[in-house]
Every structure is written in C-alpha cells, then in structure tokens.
PDB file of C-alpha atoms in Angstrom:
ATOM      1  CA  MET A  24     -62.130  62.888  38.834  1.00  0.00           C
ATOM      2  CA  ARG A  25     -62.441  59.318  37.134  1.00  0.00           C
ATOM      3  CA  LYS A  26     -59.012  59.706  35.480  1.00  0.00           C
ATOM      4  CA  GLY A  27     -57.449  60.543  38.861  1.00  0.00           C
ATOM      5  CA  ILE A  28     -58.967  57.474  40.557  1.00  0.00           C
ATOM      6  CA  LYS A  29     -57.713  55.322  37.724  1.00  0.00           C
ATOM      7  CA  ALA A  30     -54.283  56.814  37.859  1.00  0.00           C
ATOM      8  CA  VAL A  31     -53.833  56.325  41.553  1.00  0.00           C
ATOM      9  CA  THR A  32     -55.168  52.728  41.474  1.00  0.00           C
ATOM     10  CA  LEU A  33     -52.772  51.847  38.648  1.00  0.00           C
ATOM     11  CA  ALA A  34     -49.855  53.297  40.587  1.00  0.00           C
ATOM     12  CA  VAL A  35     -50.665  51.537  43.720  1.00  0.00           C
ATOM     13  CA  LEU A  36     -51.189  48.096  41.979  1.00  0.00           C
ATOM     14  CA  PHE A  37     -48.001  48.588  39.961  1.00  0.00           C
ATOM     15  CA  SER A  38     -45.830  49.341  42.969  1.00  0.00           C
ATOM     16  CA  LEU A  39     -47.266  46.276  44.856  1.00  0.00           C
ATOM     17  CA  PHE A  40     -46.444  43.923  41.943  1.00  0.00           C
ATOM     18  CA  LEU A  41     -42.942  45.505  41.607  1.00  0.00           C
ATOM     19  CA  LEU A  42     -42.222  45.023  45.376  1.00  0.00           C
ATOM     20  CA  THR A  43     -43.427  41.280  45.180  1.00  0.00           C
ATOM     21  CA  ALA A  44     -41.260  40.599  42.191  1.00  0.00           C
ATOM     22  CA  VAL A  45     -38.092  42.051  43.728  1.00  0.00           C
ATOM     23  CA  SER A  46     -38.482  40.413  47.050  1.00  0.00           C
ATOM     24  CA  VAL A  47     -38.709  36.739  45.925  1.00  0.00           C
ATOM     25  CA  HIS A  48     -34.926  36.242  45.634  1.00  0.00           C
ATOM     26  CA  PRO A  49     -31.929  38.724  45.111  1.00  0.00           C
ATOM     27  CA  PHE A  50     -32.166  40.348  41.668  1.00  0.00           C
ATOM     28  CA  GLY A  51     -29.687  38.758  39.327  1.00  0.00           C
ATOM     29  CA  ARG A  52     -28.858  35.633  41.259  1.00  0.00           C
ATOM     30  CA  PRO A  53     -31.405  32.860  40.572  1.00  0.00           C
ATOM     31  CA  PRO A  54     -31.716  29.988  42.984  1.00  0.00           C
ATOM     32  CA  GLU A  55     -29.604  26.895  42.225  1.00  0.00           C
ATOM     33  CA  THR A  56     -31.256  23.606  41.625  1.00  0.00           C
ATOM     34  CA  GLY A  57     -29.545  20.205  41.223  1.00  0.00           C
ATOM     35  CA  MET A  58     -30.172  20.149  37.411  1.00  0.00           C
ATOM     36  CA  ASP A  59     -27.763  22.889  36.557  1.00  0.00           C
ATOM     37  CA  ASP A  60     -24.762  21.045  37.721  1.00  0.00           C
ATOM     38  CA  TYR A  61     -25.872  17.815  35.952  1.00  0.00           C
ATOM     39  CA  PHE A  62     -26.323  19.509  32.581  1.00  0.00           C
ATOM     40  CA  ILE A  63     -22.928  21.302  32.787  1.00  0.00           C
ATOM     41  CA  LEU A  64     -21.062  18.251  33.894  1.00  0.00           C
ATOM     42  CA  ASN A  65     -22.649  15.531  31.848  1.00  0.00           C
ATOM     43  CA  GLY A  66     -24.020  17.278  28.813  1.00  0.00           C
ATOM     44  CA  GLN A  67     -21.067  17.227  26.455  1.00  0.00           C
ATOM     45  CA  GLU A  68     -20.228  13.612  27.105  1.00  0.00           C
ATOM     46  CA  GLN A  69     -23.658  12.099  26.792  1.00  0.00           C
ATOM     47  CA  THR A  70     -25.062  14.016  23.880  1.00  0.00           C
ATOM     48  CA  GLY A  71     -21.967  14.845  21.995  1.00  0.00           C
ATOM     49  CA  CYS A  72     -22.803  18.546  21.296  1.00  0.00           C
ATOM     50  CA  ASN A  73     -20.508  21.323  22.151  1.00  0.00           C
ATOM     51  CA  ASN A  74     -23.526  23.645  22.537  1.00  0.00           C
ATOM     52  CA  ILE A  75     -25.274  22.784  25.877  1.00  0.00           C
ATOM     53  CA  VAL A  76     -28.251  25.002  25.060  1.00  0.00           C
ATOM     54  CA  THR A  77     -28.971  22.937  21.837  1.00  0.00           C
ATOM     55  CA  SER A  78     -28.558  19.707  23.781  1.00  0.00           C
ATOM     56  CA  VAL A  79     -31.016  20.774  26.372  1.00  0.00           C
ATOM     57  CA  VAL A  80     -33.493  22.105  23.866  1.00  0.00           C
ATOM     58  CA  PHE A  81     -33.341  19.167  21.470  1.00  0.00           C
ATOM     59  CA  ASP A  82     -32.292  16.234  23.609  1.00  0.00           C
ATOM     60  CA  TYR A  83     -33.034  16.549  27.309  1.00  0.00           C
ATOM     61  CA  ARG A  84     -36.315  18.513  26.815  1.00  0.00           C
ATOM     62  CA  GLY A  85     -37.240  17.459  23.316  1.00  0.00           C
ATOM     63  CA  ILE A  86     -40.957  17.063  23.968  1.00  0.00           C
ATOM     64  CA  ASP A  87     -41.179  20.784  24.602  1.00  0.00           C
ATOM     65  CA  THR A  88     -39.703  21.484  21.170  1.00  0.00           C
ATOM     66  CA  LEU A  89     -42.203  19.130  19.614  1.00  0.00           C
ATOM     67  CA  ILE A  90     -45.071  21.029  21.268  1.00  0.00           C
ATOM     68  CA  GLU A  91     -43.537  24.427  20.112  1.00  0.00           C
ATOM     69  CA  ALA A  92     -43.317  23.192  16.444  1.00  0.00           C
ATOM     70  CA  ALA A  93     -46.947  22.122  16.665  1.00  0.00           C
ATOM     71  CA  VAL A  94     -47.918  25.563  18.010  1.00  0.00           C
ATOM     72  CA  LEU A  95     -46.238  27.208  14.987  1.00  0.00           C
ATOM     73  CA  PHE A  96     -48.099  24.797  12.681  1.00  0.00           C
ATOM     74  CA  ALA A  97     -51.406  25.703  14.293  1.00  0.00           C
ATOM     75  CA  ALA A  98     -50.582  29.489  13.969  1.00  0.00           C
ATOM     76  CA  VAL A  99     -50.005  28.953  10.187  1.00  0.00           C
ATOM     77  CA  MET A 100     -53.273  27.079   9.984  1.00  0.00           C
ATOM     78  CA  GLY A 101     -55.091  30.078  11.749  1.00  0.00           C
ATOM     79  CA  VAL A 102     -53.561  32.591   9.245  1.00  0.00           C
ATOM     80  CA  PHE A 103     -54.758  30.317   6.415  1.00  0.00           C
ATOM     81  CA  MET A 104     -58.296  30.304   7.728  1.00  0.00           C
ATOM     82  CA  VAL A 105     -58.519  34.031   7.953  1.00  0.00           C
ATOM     83  CA  PHE A 106     -56.730  35.032   4.699  1.00  0.00           C
ATOM     84  CA  GLY A 107     -57.084  32.015   2.447  1.00  0.00           C
ATOM     85  CA  ARG A 108     -59.751  33.074   0.152  1.00  0.00           C
ATOM     86  CA  ASP A 109     -57.755  33.169  -2.936  1.00  0.00           C
ATOM     87  CA  VAL A 110     -55.912  29.908  -2.557  1.00  0.00           C
ATOM     88  CA  ASN A 111     -57.176  27.474  -5.088  1.00  0.00           C
ATOM     89  CA  GLY A 112     -59.079  24.694  -3.522  1.00  0.00           C
ATOM     90  CA  TRP A 113     -61.129  27.070  -1.258  1.00  0.00           C
TER      91      TRP A 113
ATOM     92  CA  MET B   5     -47.168  49.513  -2.481  1.00  0.00           C
ATOM     93  CA  ASP B   6     -47.892  49.938  -6.283  1.00  0.00           C
ATOM     94  CA  GLY B   7     -47.819  46.968  -8.510  1.00  0.00           C
ATOM     95  CA  LYS B   8     -44.658  47.657 -10.318  1.00  0.00           C
ATOM     96  CA  GLY B   9     -42.020  46.976  -7.655  1.00  0.00           C
ATOM     97  CA  SER B  10     -38.574  48.551  -7.503  1.00  0.00           C
ATOM     98  CA  SER B  11     -36.135  49.536 -10.234  1.00  0.00           C
ATOM     99  CA  ARG B  12     -33.916  47.142 -12.186  1.00  0.00           C
ATOM    100  CA  ILE B  13     -30.932  47.708 -10.068  1.00  0.00           C
ATOM    101  CA  VAL B  14     -32.769  46.625  -6.912  1.00  0.00           C
ATOM    102  CA  ARG B  15     -34.094  43.470  -8.634  1.00  0.00           C
ATOM    103  CA  ASN B  16     -30.669  42.514  -9.815  1.00  0.00           C
ATOM    104  CA  VAL B  17     -29.189  42.961  -6.312  1.00  0.00           C
ATOM    105  CA  THR B  18     -31.981  40.871  -4.901  1.00  0.00           C
ATOM    106  CA  CYS B  19     -31.177  38.076  -7.218  1.00  0.00           C
ATOM    107  CA  MET B  20     -27.570  38.332  -6.361  1.00  0.00           C
ATOM    108  CA  LEU B  21     -28.243  38.427  -2.724  1.00  0.00           C
ATOM    109  CA  SER B  22     -30.221  35.208  -2.774  1.00  0.00           C
ATOM    110  CA  VAL B  23     -27.326  32.891  -2.526  1.00  0.00           C
ATOM    111  CA  PRO B  24     -25.481  34.455   0.481  1.00  0.00           C
ATOM    112  CA  VAL B  25     -28.772  34.723   2.496  1.00  0.00           C
ATOM    113  CA  MET B  26     -29.968  31.200   1.977  1.00  0.00           C
ATOM    114  CA  VAL B  27     -26.500  29.769   2.451  1.00  0.00           C
ATOM    115  CA  PHE B  28     -26.022  31.778   5.820  1.00  0.00           C
ATOM    116  CA  GLY B  29     -29.378  30.629   7.014  1.00  0.00           C
ATOM    117  CA  LEU B  30     -28.439  26.985   6.094  1.00  0.00           C
ATOM    118  CA  TYR B  31     -25.098  27.392   8.026  1.00  0.00           C
ATOM    119  CA  VAL B  32     -26.834  28.573  11.103  1.00  0.00           C
ATOM    120  CA  VAL B  33     -29.261  25.555  10.959  1.00  0.00           C
ATOM    121  CA  LEU B  34     -26.618  23.030  10.155  1.00  0.00           C
ATOM    122  CA  HIS B  35     -24.036  24.007  12.781  1.00  0.00           C
ATOM    123  CA  GLY B  36     -26.635  24.230  15.578  1.00  0.00           C
ATOM    124  CA  HIS B  37     -24.868  21.808  17.739  1.00  0.00           C
ATOM    125  CA  LEU B  38     -21.516  23.647  17.615  1.00  0.00           C
ATOM    126  CA  THR B  39     -22.203  27.440  17.426  1.00  0.00           C
ATOM    127  CA  PRO B  40     -25.084  29.371  18.674  1.00  0.00           C
ATOM    128  CA  GLY B  41     -28.073  29.175  16.442  1.00  0.00           C
ATOM    129  CA  GLY B  42     -30.178  26.131  15.828  1.00  0.00           C
ATOM    130  CA  GLY B  43     -33.367  25.299  13.943  1.00  0.00           C
ATOM    131  CA  PHE B  44     -35.630  28.167  14.922  1.00  0.00           C
ATOM    132  CA  ALA B  45     -33.267  31.100  14.303  1.00  0.00           C
ATOM    133  CA  GLY B  46     -31.920  29.629  11.113  1.00  0.00           C
ATOM    134  CA  GLY B  47     -35.277  29.131   9.696  1.00  0.00           C
ATOM    135  CA  ALA B  48     -36.319  32.697  10.412  1.00  0.00           C
ATOM    136  CA  VAL B  49     -33.067  33.894   8.691  1.00  0.00           C
ATOM    137  CA  MET B  50     -34.032  31.867   5.543  1.00  0.00           C
ATOM    138  CA  ALA B  51     -37.555  33.255   5.648  1.00  0.00           C
ATOM    139  CA  THR B  52     -36.445  36.905   5.547  1.00  0.00           C
ATOM    140  CA  PHE B  53     -35.342  36.324   1.890  1.00  0.00           C
ATOM    141  CA  ILE B  54     -38.974  35.711   0.902  1.00  0.00           C
ATOM    142  CA  ALA B  55     -39.867  39.036   2.409  1.00  0.00           C
ATOM    143  CA  LEU B  56     -37.072  40.770   0.537  1.00  0.00           C
ATOM    144  CA  PHE B  57     -38.211  39.145  -2.740  1.00  0.00           C
ATOM    145  CA  MET B  58     -41.848  40.322  -2.286  1.00  0.00           C
ATOM    146  CA  VAL B  59     -40.848  43.856  -1.423  1.00  0.00           C
ATOM    147  CA  SER B  60     -38.444  44.323  -4.453  1.00  0.00           C
ATOM    148  CA  PHE B  61     -40.483  42.484  -7.139  1.00  0.00           C
ATOM    149  CA  GLY B  62     -43.873  44.267  -6.507  1.00  0.00           C
ATOM    150  CA  LYS B  63     -47.387  42.987  -6.193  1.00  0.00           C
ATOM    151  CA  ASP B  64     -47.804  41.786  -9.821  1.00  0.00           C
ATOM    152  CA  ILE B  65     -45.168  39.042  -9.711  1.00  0.00           C
ATOM    153  CA  SER B  66     -45.549  38.120  -5.988  1.00  0.00           C
ATOM    154  CA  ARG B  67     -49.179  37.252  -6.452  1.00  0.00           C
ATOM    155  CA  ARG B  68     -48.232  34.342  -8.739  1.00  0.00           C
ATOM    156  CA  LEU B  69     -46.089  32.599  -5.998  1.00  0.00           C
ATOM    157  CA  ASP B  70     -47.494  29.237  -5.397  1.00  0.00           C
ATOM    158  CA  SER B  71     -48.279  28.076  -1.873  1.00  0.00           C
ATOM    159  CA  GLY B  72     -48.414  24.349  -2.709  1.00  0.00           C
ATOM    160  CA  PRO B  73     -44.827  23.264  -2.302  1.00  0.00           C
ATOM    161  CA  PHE B  74     -44.457  25.218   0.946  1.00  0.00           C
ATOM    162  CA  SER B  75     -47.429  23.527   2.428  1.00  0.00           C
ATOM    163  CA  VAL B  76     -46.259  20.048   1.526  1.00  0.00           C
ATOM    164  CA  SER B  77     -42.701  20.611   2.827  1.00  0.00           C
ATOM    165  CA  GLU B  78     -43.939  22.053   6.105  1.00  0.00           C
ATOM    166  CA  SER B  79     -45.980  19.036   6.755  1.00  0.00           C
ATOM    167  CA  LEU B  80     -43.266  16.552   5.710  1.00  0.00           C
ATOM    168  CA  ALA B  81     -40.659  18.261   7.856  1.00  0.00           C
ATOM    169  CA  LEU B  82     -42.849  18.009  10.944  1.00  0.00           C
ATOM    170  CA  LEU B  83     -43.635  14.353  10.185  1.00  0.00           C
ATOM    171  CA  ALA B  84     -39.807  13.758   9.878  1.00  0.00           C
ATOM    172  CA  PHE B  85     -39.332  15.334  13.179  1.00  0.00           C
ATOM    173  CA  VAL B  86     -41.791  13.012  14.928  1.00  0.00           C
ATOM    174  CA  GLY B  87     -40.363  10.073  12.872  1.00  0.00           C
ATOM    175  CA  ILE B  88     -36.758  10.665  13.983  1.00  0.00           C
ATOM    176  CA  ALA B  89     -38.049  10.928  17.561  1.00  0.00           C
ATOM    177  CA  LEU B  90     -39.767   7.520  17.192  1.00  0.00           C
ATOM    178  CA  LEU B  91     -36.777   5.763  15.750  1.00  0.00           C
ATOM    179  CA  GLY B  92     -35.233   5.240  19.154  1.00  0.00           C
ATOM    180  CA  ILE B  93     -38.405   3.785  20.742  1.00  0.00           C
ATOM    181  CA  GLN B  94     -36.532   0.873  22.203  1.00  0.00           C
ATOM    182  CA  VAL B  95     -35.111   2.960  24.994  1.00  0.00           C
ATOM    183  CA  THR B  96     -37.469   5.871  25.336  1.00  0.00           C
ATOM    184  CA  PHE B  97     -39.415   8.258  23.202  1.00  0.00           C
ATOM    185  CA  PHE B  98     -36.762  10.960  22.358  1.00  0.00           C
ATOM    186  CA  SER B  99     -33.637   8.870  22.958  1.00  0.00           C
ATOM    187  CA  ASN B 100     -30.397   9.894  21.315  1.00  0.00           C
ATOM    188  CA  PHE B 101     -29.440   6.536  19.796  1.00  0.00           C
ATOM    189  CA  LEU B 102     -26.786   7.922  17.503  1.00  0.00           C
ATOM    190  CA  ALA B 103     -24.542   9.739  20.019  1.00  0.00           C
ATOM    191  CA  ASN B 104     -21.089   8.144  20.751  1.00  0.00           C
ATOM    192  CA  SER B 105     -21.845   5.198  18.412  1.00  0.00           C
ATOM    193  CA  GLY B 106     -20.165   4.553  15.156  1.00  0.00           C
ATOM    194  CA  LEU B 107     -22.998   5.440  12.843  1.00  0.00           C
ATOM    195  CA  LEU B 108     -23.809   8.600  10.849  1.00  0.00           C
ATOM    196  CA  PHE B 109     -23.280  11.537  13.404  1.00  0.00           C
ATOM    197  CA  GLY B 110     -21.570   9.388  15.980  1.00  0.00           C
ATOM    198  CA  LEU B 111     -18.058  10.559  16.680  1.00  0.00           C
ATOM    199  CA  THR B 112     -17.049  10.981  20.293  1.00  0.00           C
ATOM    200  CA  VAL B 113     -16.274  14.376  21.490  1.00  0.00           C
ATOM    201  CA  PRO B 114     -13.039  15.081  23.198  1.00  0.00           C
ATOM    202  CA  PHE B 115     -13.508  16.459  26.688  1.00  0.00           C
ATOM    203  CA  GLY B 116     -13.286  20.202  27.280  1.00  0.00           C
ATOM    204  CA  THR B 117     -12.841  22.954  24.813  1.00  0.00           C
ATOM    205  CA  ASN B 118     -12.168  21.790  21.258  1.00  0.00           C
ATOM    206  CA  PRO B 119     -12.653  23.130  17.758  1.00  0.00           C
ATOM    207  CA  GLY B 120     -15.991  21.749  16.786  1.00  0.00           C
ATOM    208  CA  PHE B 121     -16.186  18.552  14.772  1.00  0.00           C
ATOM    209  CA  LEU B 122     -19.154  18.358  12.481  1.00  0.00           C
ATOM    210  CA  GLY B 123     -19.645  14.580  12.778  1.00  0.00           C
ATOM    211  CA  THR B 124     -20.669  14.732  16.435  1.00  0.00           C
ATOM    212  CA  GLY B 125     -23.949  15.265  17.976  1.00  0.00           C
ATOM    213  CA  GLY B 126     -26.091  12.287  17.330  1.00  0.00           C
ATOM    214  CA  VAL B 127     -29.663  12.963  16.445  1.00  0.00           C
ATOM    215  CA  THR B 128     -29.535  16.696  16.997  1.00  0.00           C
ATOM    216  CA  PRO B 129     -28.258  17.874  13.581  1.00  0.00           C
ATOM    217  CA  LEU B 130     -31.073  15.906  11.899  1.00  0.00           C
ATOM    218  CA  MET B 131     -33.680  17.395  14.157  1.00  0.00           C
ATOM    219  CA  ASN B 132     -32.090  20.857  13.473  1.00  0.00           C
ATOM    220  CA  LEU B 133     -32.610  20.385   9.846  1.00  0.00           C
ATOM    221  CA  ALA B 134     -36.233  19.202  10.223  1.00  0.00           C
ATOM    222  CA  VAL B 135     -37.181  22.195  12.396  1.00  0.00           C
ATOM    223  CA  GLY B 136     -35.284  24.638  10.180  1.00  0.00           C
ATOM    224  CA  LEU B 137     -37.183  23.433   7.184  1.00  0.00           C
ATOM    225  CA  GLU B 138     -40.462  23.562   8.994  1.00  0.00           C
ATOM    226  CA  VAL B 139     -40.007  27.128  10.362  1.00  0.00           C
ATOM    227  CA  PHE B 140     -38.833  28.384   6.959  1.00  0.00           C
ATOM    228  CA  SER B 141     -41.947  26.907   5.177  1.00  0.00           C
ATOM    229  CA  GLY B 142     -44.350  28.084   7.776  1.00  0.00           C
ATOM    230  CA  LEU B 143     -43.198  31.699   7.875  1.00  0.00           C
ATOM    231  CA  SER B 144     -42.996  31.883   4.128  1.00  0.00           C
ATOM    232  CA  LEU B 145     -46.616  30.651   3.891  1.00  0.00           C
ATOM    233  CA  ILE B 146     -47.712  33.407   6.318  1.00  0.00           C
ATOM    234  CA  LEU B 147     -46.004  36.021   4.223  1.00  0.00           C
ATOM    235  CA  ILE B 148     -47.358  34.687   0.900  1.00  0.00           C
ATOM    236  CA  VAL B 149     -50.978  34.338   2.043  1.00  0.00           C
ATOM    237  CA  MET B 150     -51.120  37.612   3.711  1.00  0.00           C
ATOM    238  CA  PHE B 151     -49.588  39.470   0.844  1.00  0.00           C
ATOM    239  CA  ARG B 152     -51.992  38.033  -1.712  1.00  0.00           C
ATOM    240  CA  SER B 153     -55.360  38.557  -0.320  1.00  0.00           C
ATOM    241  CA  GLY B 154     -57.157  41.218   1.601  1.00  0.00           C
ATOM    242  CA  GLY B 155     -58.470  44.632   0.583  1.00  0.00           C
ATOM    243  CA  ASP B 156     -56.445  46.777  -1.859  1.00  0.00           C
ATOM    244  CA  GLY B 157     -55.448  49.256   0.696  1.00  0.00           C
ATOM    245  CA  ASP B 158     -53.264  51.466  -1.591  1.00  0.00           C
ATOM    246  CA  ASN B 159     -51.804  53.075   1.522  1.00  0.00           C
ATOM    247  CA  ALA B 160     -48.148  53.477   2.191  1.00  0.00           C
TER     248      ALA B 160
ATOM    249  CA  MET C  21     -17.376  48.353  32.039  1.00  0.00           C
ATOM    250  CA  ILE C  22     -19.852  46.756  29.716  1.00  0.00           C
ATOM    251  CA  PHE C  23     -22.268  45.790  32.505  1.00  0.00           C
ATOM    252  CA  GLU C  24     -22.214  49.335  34.080  1.00  0.00           C
ATOM    253  CA  ILE C  25     -22.449  51.464  30.953  1.00  0.00           C
ATOM    254  CA  VAL C  26     -23.810  49.625  27.810  1.00  0.00           C
ATOM    255  CA  LEU C  27     -26.459  47.465  29.474  1.00  0.00           C
ATOM    256  CA  PRO C  28     -28.412  50.393  31.052  1.00  0.00           C
ATOM    257  CA  VAL C  29     -28.326  52.215  27.766  1.00  0.00           C
ATOM    258  CA  ALA C  30     -29.767  49.205  25.905  1.00  0.00           C
ATOM    259  CA  LEU C  31     -32.498  48.673  28.487  1.00  0.00           C
ATOM    260  CA  THR C  32     -33.310  52.365  28.478  1.00  0.00           C
ATOM    261  CA  GLY C  33     -33.652  52.175  24.703  1.00  0.00           C
ATOM    262  CA  VAL C  34     -36.095  49.362  25.010  1.00  0.00           C
ATOM    263  CA  ILE C  35     -38.355  51.296  27.369  1.00  0.00           C
ATOM    264  CA  ILE C  36     -38.150  54.542  25.497  1.00  0.00           C
ATOM    265  CA  SER C  37     -38.928  53.127  22.020  1.00  0.00           C
ATOM    266  CA  ALA C  38     -41.804  50.913  23.435  1.00  0.00           C
ATOM    267  CA  ALA C  39     -43.345  53.889  25.175  1.00  0.00           C
ATOM    268  CA  ALA C  40     -42.937  56.109  22.195  1.00  0.00           C
ATOM    269  CA  ALA C  41     -44.678  53.462  19.886  1.00  0.00           C
ATOM    270  CA  LEU C  42     -47.882  54.154  21.744  1.00  0.00           C
ATOM    271  CA  LYS C  43     -47.830  57.910  21.281  1.00  0.00           C
ATOM    272  CA  PHE C  44     -47.889  58.444  17.440  1.00  0.00           C
ATOM    273  CA  ARG C  45     -51.092  58.466  15.344  1.00  0.00           C
ATOM    274  CA  ASP C  46     -49.304  57.331  12.163  1.00  0.00           C
ATOM    275  CA  MET C  47     -49.102  53.569  12.291  1.00  0.00           C
ATOM    276  CA  MET C  48     -45.836  53.352  10.099  1.00  0.00           C
ATOM    277  CA  ALA C  49     -44.026  55.280  12.890  1.00  0.00           C
ATOM    278  CA  SER C  50     -45.175  52.808  15.483  1.00  0.00           C
ATOM    279  CA  VAL C  51     -44.067  49.798  13.394  1.00  0.00           C
ATOM    280  CA  VAL C  52     -40.646  51.299  12.932  1.00  0.00           C
ATOM    281  CA  LEU C  53     -40.358  51.986  16.651  1.00  0.00           C
ATOM    282  CA  LEU C  54     -41.253  48.306  17.331  1.00  0.00           C
ATOM    283  CA  CYS C  55     -38.499  47.175  15.095  1.00  0.00           C
ATOM    284  CA  ALA C  56     -36.041  49.536  17.031  1.00  0.00           C
ATOM    285  CA  MET C  57     -37.289  48.044  20.348  1.00  0.00           C
ATOM    286  CA  SER C  58     -36.545  44.442  19.064  1.00  0.00           C
ATOM    287  CA  LEU C  59     -33.000  45.558  18.009  1.00  0.00           C
ATOM    288  CA  PHE C  60     -32.270  46.989  21.519  1.00  0.00           C
ATOM    289  CA  MET C  61     -33.634  43.819  23.010  1.00  0.00           C
ATOM    290  CA  ALA C  62     -31.308  41.627  20.905  1.00  0.00           C
ATOM    291  CA  ALA C  63     -28.437  43.865  21.993  1.00  0.00           C
ATOM    292  CA  SER C  64     -29.187  43.433  25.653  1.00  0.00           C
ATOM    293  CA  PHE C  65     -29.608  39.746  25.206  1.00  0.00           C
ATOM    294  CA  TYR C  66     -26.123  39.580  23.789  1.00  0.00           C
ATOM    295  CA  ILE C  67     -24.642  41.566  26.636  1.00  0.00           C
ATOM    296  CA  LEU C  68     -26.183  39.243  29.214  1.00  0.00           C
ATOM    297  CA  GLN C  69     -24.282  36.356  27.501  1.00  0.00           C
ATOM    298  CA  ALA C  70     -27.155  34.490  25.797  1.00  0.00           C
ATOM    299  CA  PRO C  71     -26.210  34.307  21.997  1.00  0.00           C
ATOM    300  CA  ASP C  72     -28.914  31.735  20.968  1.00  0.00           C
ATOM    301  CA  VAL C  73     -31.645  33.889  22.268  1.00  0.00           C
ATOM    302  CA  ALA C  74     -30.110  37.144  20.625  1.00  0.00           C
ATOM    303  CA  ILE C  75     -29.938  35.484  17.154  1.00  0.00           C
ATOM    304  CA  ALA C  76     -33.500  34.318  17.416  1.00  0.00           C
ATOM    305  CA  GLU C  77     -34.842  37.670  18.736  1.00  0.00           C
ATOM    306  CA  ALA C  78     -32.985  39.721  16.052  1.00  0.00           C
ATOM    307  CA  SER C  79     -34.096  37.552  13.110  1.00  0.00           C
ATOM    308  CA  ILE C  80     -37.702  36.971  14.110  1.00  0.00           C
ATOM    309  CA  GLY C  81     -38.390  40.408  15.839  1.00  0.00           C
ATOM    310  CA  ALA C  82     -36.655  42.692  13.519  1.00  0.00           C
ATOM    311  CA  GLY C  83     -37.239  40.677  10.377  1.00  0.00           C
ATOM    312  CA  ILE C  84     -40.499  38.542  10.183  1.00  0.00           C
ATOM    313  CA  SER C  85     -42.580  40.469  12.773  1.00  0.00           C
ATOM    314  CA  THR C  86     -41.825  43.869  11.114  1.00  0.00           C
ATOM    315  CA  ALA C  87     -42.673  42.534   7.657  1.00  0.00           C
ATOM    316  CA  VAL C  88     -45.988  41.086   8.868  1.00  0.00           C
ATOM    317  CA  TYR C  89     -46.887  44.402  10.530  1.00  0.00           C
ATOM    318  CA  VAL C  90     -45.994  46.468   7.418  1.00  0.00           C
ATOM    319  CA  ILE C  91     -48.259  44.189   5.145  1.00  0.00           C
ATOM    320  CA  ALA C  92     -51.121  44.513   7.623  1.00  0.00           C
ATOM    321  CA  VAL C  93     -50.852  48.294   7.999  1.00  0.00           C
ATOM    322  CA  SER C  94     -50.474  48.827   4.183  1.00  0.00           C
ATOM    323  CA  LYS C  95     -53.782  46.910   3.552  1.00  0.00           C
ATOM    324  CA  THR C  96     -55.861  48.821   6.091  1.00  0.00           C
ATOM    325  CA  GLY C  97     -55.929  52.321   7.132  1.00  0.00           C
ATOM    326  CA  ARG C  98     -52.732  53.982   7.999  1.00  0.00           C
ATOM    327  CA  ARG C  99     -53.921  56.814  10.355  1.00  0.00           C
ATOM    328  CA  GLU C 100     -55.580  56.110  13.555  1.00  0.00           C
ATOM    329  CA  ASP C 101     -58.993  57.841  13.939  1.00  0.00           C
ATOM    330  CA  GLU C 102     -59.310  60.846  16.123  1.00  0.00           C
ATOM    331  CA  LYS C 103     -62.041  59.663  18.450  1.00  0.00           C
ATOM    332  CA  GLY C 104     -61.580  55.868  18.183  1.00  0.00           C
ATOM    333  CA  ASP C 105     -59.745  53.959  20.925  1.00  0.00           C
TER     334      ASP C 105
END
C-alpha cells in the first residue's frame, strides 16, 4: 500500500515537471538575446582568438573561470582534510 | 590491488607512453585559442598519466610519490592566473591588453576563416597555461593522496 | 541522417547504462557502467556540435572520475549489503 502511494506520487510529480520543462519554449530552439550576435560578429576581431568559446570563457567571462578554478582548489583542500593523515607535516 | 604491480612489459610500455600522453595534453592546452580544448580539458588529459602510472607500478612504488611539488605548483599557477588578470588594471580587471598590439601574443587575425596562427590571442594562451598547470596539479594531488591512505581493503 | 539515427542511439545508451548502474550489487559493475555512460554522453555532445564540452567530458568523466571511484571501491567493501540501503 505504501509503495503504491509512493509510486503514484512520483509519477504525478515527474509528469508535471516534464510538462513545465517542455512548455517554456520550443524544444531545440533557445530564445535569442542580443549577446549572441555581438559575440559572433565582434569576437574574432577584439580578442584575436579563432575559437569563440575560449574567448568567451577566458576573456568576456573571465571572472567565472576564476571562481571555477577557486572551487577546484577548495575541492582539493577538502580531499586533503579527509585523507591526509600520512602526509608529513600532519 | 596487490603491492607488486603489473609485469615488466606493462611497466616498459607505461614508460614509453609517458611522452605521447604528456605532449598531447600540452598540445591541447597550448592551442586552446585555435582548436577545441583549452585549459581544463588539457589538464585532465595530463592527469590521466598519473592514474596510469599508479595502476601499472603497484602500491609499493606509488606510495613514495611526494605530494610537495604538486602542491607548490598548484598554488603558484593559481597565483599566476590572478596576477595576469591584474596586469591590465589600467582599463579593467580582466582586460586583454595584449590583443592586436605588437607585444608577445599580439598579431592581428585576418578576418574570416584562416589557418590558425599561434602568435595571436593576447592574454588567453597565458591563462590557458596557468589553468592547465593548476588542473593537472590538483587532480594529481587528489589521486596521490587517496591512493596512499585509507584502510587496506584488499578487495578487487 | 546523423541527427535522426545516431543521436537517439547515443541518448538511449545514456539512459540505459545509467539505469543499469543502479541495479547491480557488485560495485565494480556499477563503476564500469558509469564510465560507459560518460562515453555515450561525450558522443552525444559531439553530435550536437560542441567539441570543447565533448573533450572535457571524455577526459574528466571517463578518465579521472572512474579512477577515483575505482580507488574508493577497492579500499572499502566491494559488495553492497543485503539489507542495507
């Protein structure tokens, strides 16, 4: 009885979430903003990279990359705190 | 995972494979502004060699890998990343002050499709190198520290 | 042709290997199935014309993440208990 109620609730919630996710905009065609045309038209001339993805990641949105590198550093620190008994100095 | 490691053939092939794997990872990092890749993917490719080394040489030799140089290089690479970002502080925090100028990586790119020239890109190849070294050192540190400590499971 | 035939195969491979990783009681089989899921994911990223993400997913998911899981499973128990959850 409990497993039946759990299964029905899960199915209803899953179908509601799926309906919301599909009906926001047509699947496969994201809405256009003004930034896409600016990056494609001016990206190669201003930054000098042939790869627009790298120029967006490291030049136009460089602070996000800085935060991501800091998160990787914090993850390494966390692993050291759990496993670092045998490292000399601890 | 017993302590002996694999046979002599596997150890020799691992030593011979060290050069192509590290050179390929450095290629992916260094050409990040021309071909797909960049700092994070290239650093992860370089870190898979440490995993291959630890699998083929066994527990007795891999416990003696020192974690000191990896820790120092990870911190220095992250400091270099922030330092390069602070060098162009006259305009803004992350400004690309080397692009389209005459200095180190400052050739101008011809418009449209072209075979890639390595001297272009401005600050992005230097930042790719810093992030690639940081990711390689960080992932190698995780693998070394996890392999060394912990209970002697003797499973698998 | 590629968008109609190869892309649904890769996405179905992701779902099937991810669902099968929950089913086994031997942890090494689950780790191998997670590595296969990462490989199918990298293939579908490549078909959807995103090569940077495909290289990053293939090298990190199928290389480093699988190695960390194998080290963790080999140091603790390999079989999941019968009545544990």
